[in-house]
Amino acid sequence: MEVWEKIKKELSAVYSDTNNDPWLTIINPVSFIDNHMVLSVPDDFSLEWIRNHYQSDIIKIAKSSFGDTVEVELIIDHREDIYTDAVPSGEKKAFPVLETNSIGLLKNYIFDNYIVGESNKFASAASLAVAQNPGKAYNPLFIYGGVGLGKTHILNAIGNYIEETKGGINIIYLTAETFVNDLVNHLRDKKMDQFREVYRNCDVLLIDDIQFISNKERSQEEMFHTFNTLYQENKQIVFTSDRLPKEIPNIEERLKSRFEMGLIADIQVPDIETKVAIIKKKAETDNIEIDDEIAFYLAYNTQSNIRELEGYLTRLSAYTVLTKIKLNINVAKEVLSSLIRKKDKWLTIEDIQRAVAAHFKIKVSDLLSDKRMKYISYPRQIAMFLSRTLTNASFPEIGVQFGNKDHSTVIHSVNKISDMIKNDSSVKEVVEKIKKGMG
Ligand code: ADP
Ligand code: MG
């Protein structure tokens, strides 16, 4: 759109070097009709960024060029290909894509980058056993757990592992939703023989989000017969679900009992260290530097969902790639503030001091004092750690609020507690309990 090119040129008067400004190159001109200009960007992060930093200038220039009635609207269009030309190659990784292989398995979802902790060690051990001995270890394997806790990842890991170690074996991986749609299409085209031929002749059947089959009688019937055929021939079947078989509503008894026949393994919400380990692994893969302080900050500020954690990382990564600003905890807090503040009310250092003092049954004034007895210095260190993790305060600010301590004392305390959390689960529990108590 020439109009947009013209505006971009004008913008270079405002921002030097506009042609190299990655933010402007990710804007895609969509239309300019009746004085209404529509521009698209690839995701909500870019949308927010462009709104906050460029929109007013874009509007100003549009108005001066085309008159005061011009309106500019920014929308999100997720289609990658409309931006690929524009986005400089080095910046592309700011918009991650999930690559699949020829049978539809997500390539990056493998055991090697699946972090195992208390919350998922049973499910992950069972999955590995199944991947190593398909049809022999546990059949079916039924994995269940909440949203964003790694079910799809581990299901793909099973598939990828089998694919790699037993090349040529016939693996089918799909969501229950795809199964249902496929069934509908084959029914419509009167090609059910073909449908059965495909599903009943595979060696490994991996079905994601089986709860989707609830209420769909015809699909349940077909699934039941598929299951029986495969099971009798010792073919491996793995299901994932967001709930237990008995909690899936409107599902035939006979199918439910099939789901329960083998091994049922759950994935729970990860604890803090597991979250930190996941963050570090992802950061390593994405090539961004995340120090312990940022990792803990992210871990403490997510409720349960790992996808949410990844969202934070993607945003940090996009920010550093596009602005070339070096990441530190303050930058991270700033970049994520709109996401994180929305969910948690902002705690103050006083809130934290009160909660910590109450937990250890000491006085707030003890926390602010110079007393060195362990039963006071330890809670003080925890309170400093929490202040650093849960508020935006800098080290010197925290020092001031703890009875004018030097910032090096605060840094020492924060590091000490971070280390203790990693090595001593009782410390971790105390910190989590206090944090929970503050809600
Ligand atoms: P679910 O299918 O349970 O909703 P996903 O498998 O899609 O969740 O996981 C959400 C994201 O979190 C994925 O990108 C996945 O790679 C990541 N993830 C989840 N659990 C782990 C883990 N234990 N280690 C590493 N990454 C994980
Ligand atoms: Mg999933």
JSON list of N, CA, C and O and ligand atoms in Angstrom, two decimals, residues 151-152 208-209 307, ligand 2:
[
{"chain": "A", "resi": 151, "resn": "LYS", "atom": "N", "xyz": [0.70, -31.89, 28.84]},
{"chain": "A", "resi": 151, "resn": "LYS", "atom": "CA", "xyz": [0.14, -33.14, 28.30]},
{"chain": "A", "resi": 151, "resn": "LYS", "atom": "C", "xyz": [0.49, -33.31, 26.82]},
{"chain": "A", "resi": 151, "resn": "LYS", "atom": "O", "xyz": [0.96, -34.36, 26.39]},
{"chain": "A", "resi": 152, "resn": "THR", "atom": "N", "xyz": [0.25, -32.27, 26.06]},
{"chain": "A", "resi": 152, "resn": "THR", "atom": "CA", "xyz": [0.53, -32.36, 24.62]},
{"chain": "A", "resi": 152, "resn": "THR", "atom": "C", "xyz": [2.03, -32.57, 24.39]},
{"chain": "A", "resi": 152, "resn": "THR", "atom": "O", "xyz": [2.43, -33.35, 23.53]},
{"chain": "A", "resi": 208, "resn": "ASP", "atom": "N", "xyz": [-4.83, -36.83, 21.70]},
{"chain": "A", "resi": 208, "resn": "ASP", "atom": "CA", "xyz": [-4.74, -35.70, 22.63]},
{"chain": "A", "resi": 208, "resn": "ASP", "atom": "C", "xyz": [-6.14, -35.19, 22.96]},
{"chain": "A", "resi": 208, "resn": "ASP", "atom": "O", "xyz": [-7.02, -35.16, 22.09]},
{"chain": "A", "resi": 209, "resn": "ASP", "atom": "N", "xyz": [-6.32, -34.79, 24.20]},
{"chain": "A", "resi": 209, "resn": "ASP", "atom": "CA", "xyz": [-7.58, -34.17, 24.64]},
{"chain": "A", "resi": 209, "resn": "ASP", "atom": "C", "xyz": [-8.80, -35.03, 24.35]},
{"chain": "A", "resi": 209, "resn": "ASP", "atom": "O", "xyz": [-9.78, -34.58, 23.75]},
{"chain": "A", "resi": 307, "resn": "ARG", "atom": "N", "xyz": [2.22, -22.56, 29.98]},
{"chain": "A", "resi": 307, "resn": "ARG", "atom": "CA", "xyz": [2.08, -21.77, 28.76]},
{"chain": "A", "resi": 307, "resn": "ARG", "atom": "C", "xyz": [2.19, -20.27, 29.10]},
{"chain": "A", "resi": 307, "resn": "ARG", "atom": "O", "xyz": [2.73, -19.48, 28.35]},
{"chain": "B", "resi": 2, "resn": "MG", "atom": "MG", "xyz": [-2.70, -29.86, 25.05]}
]
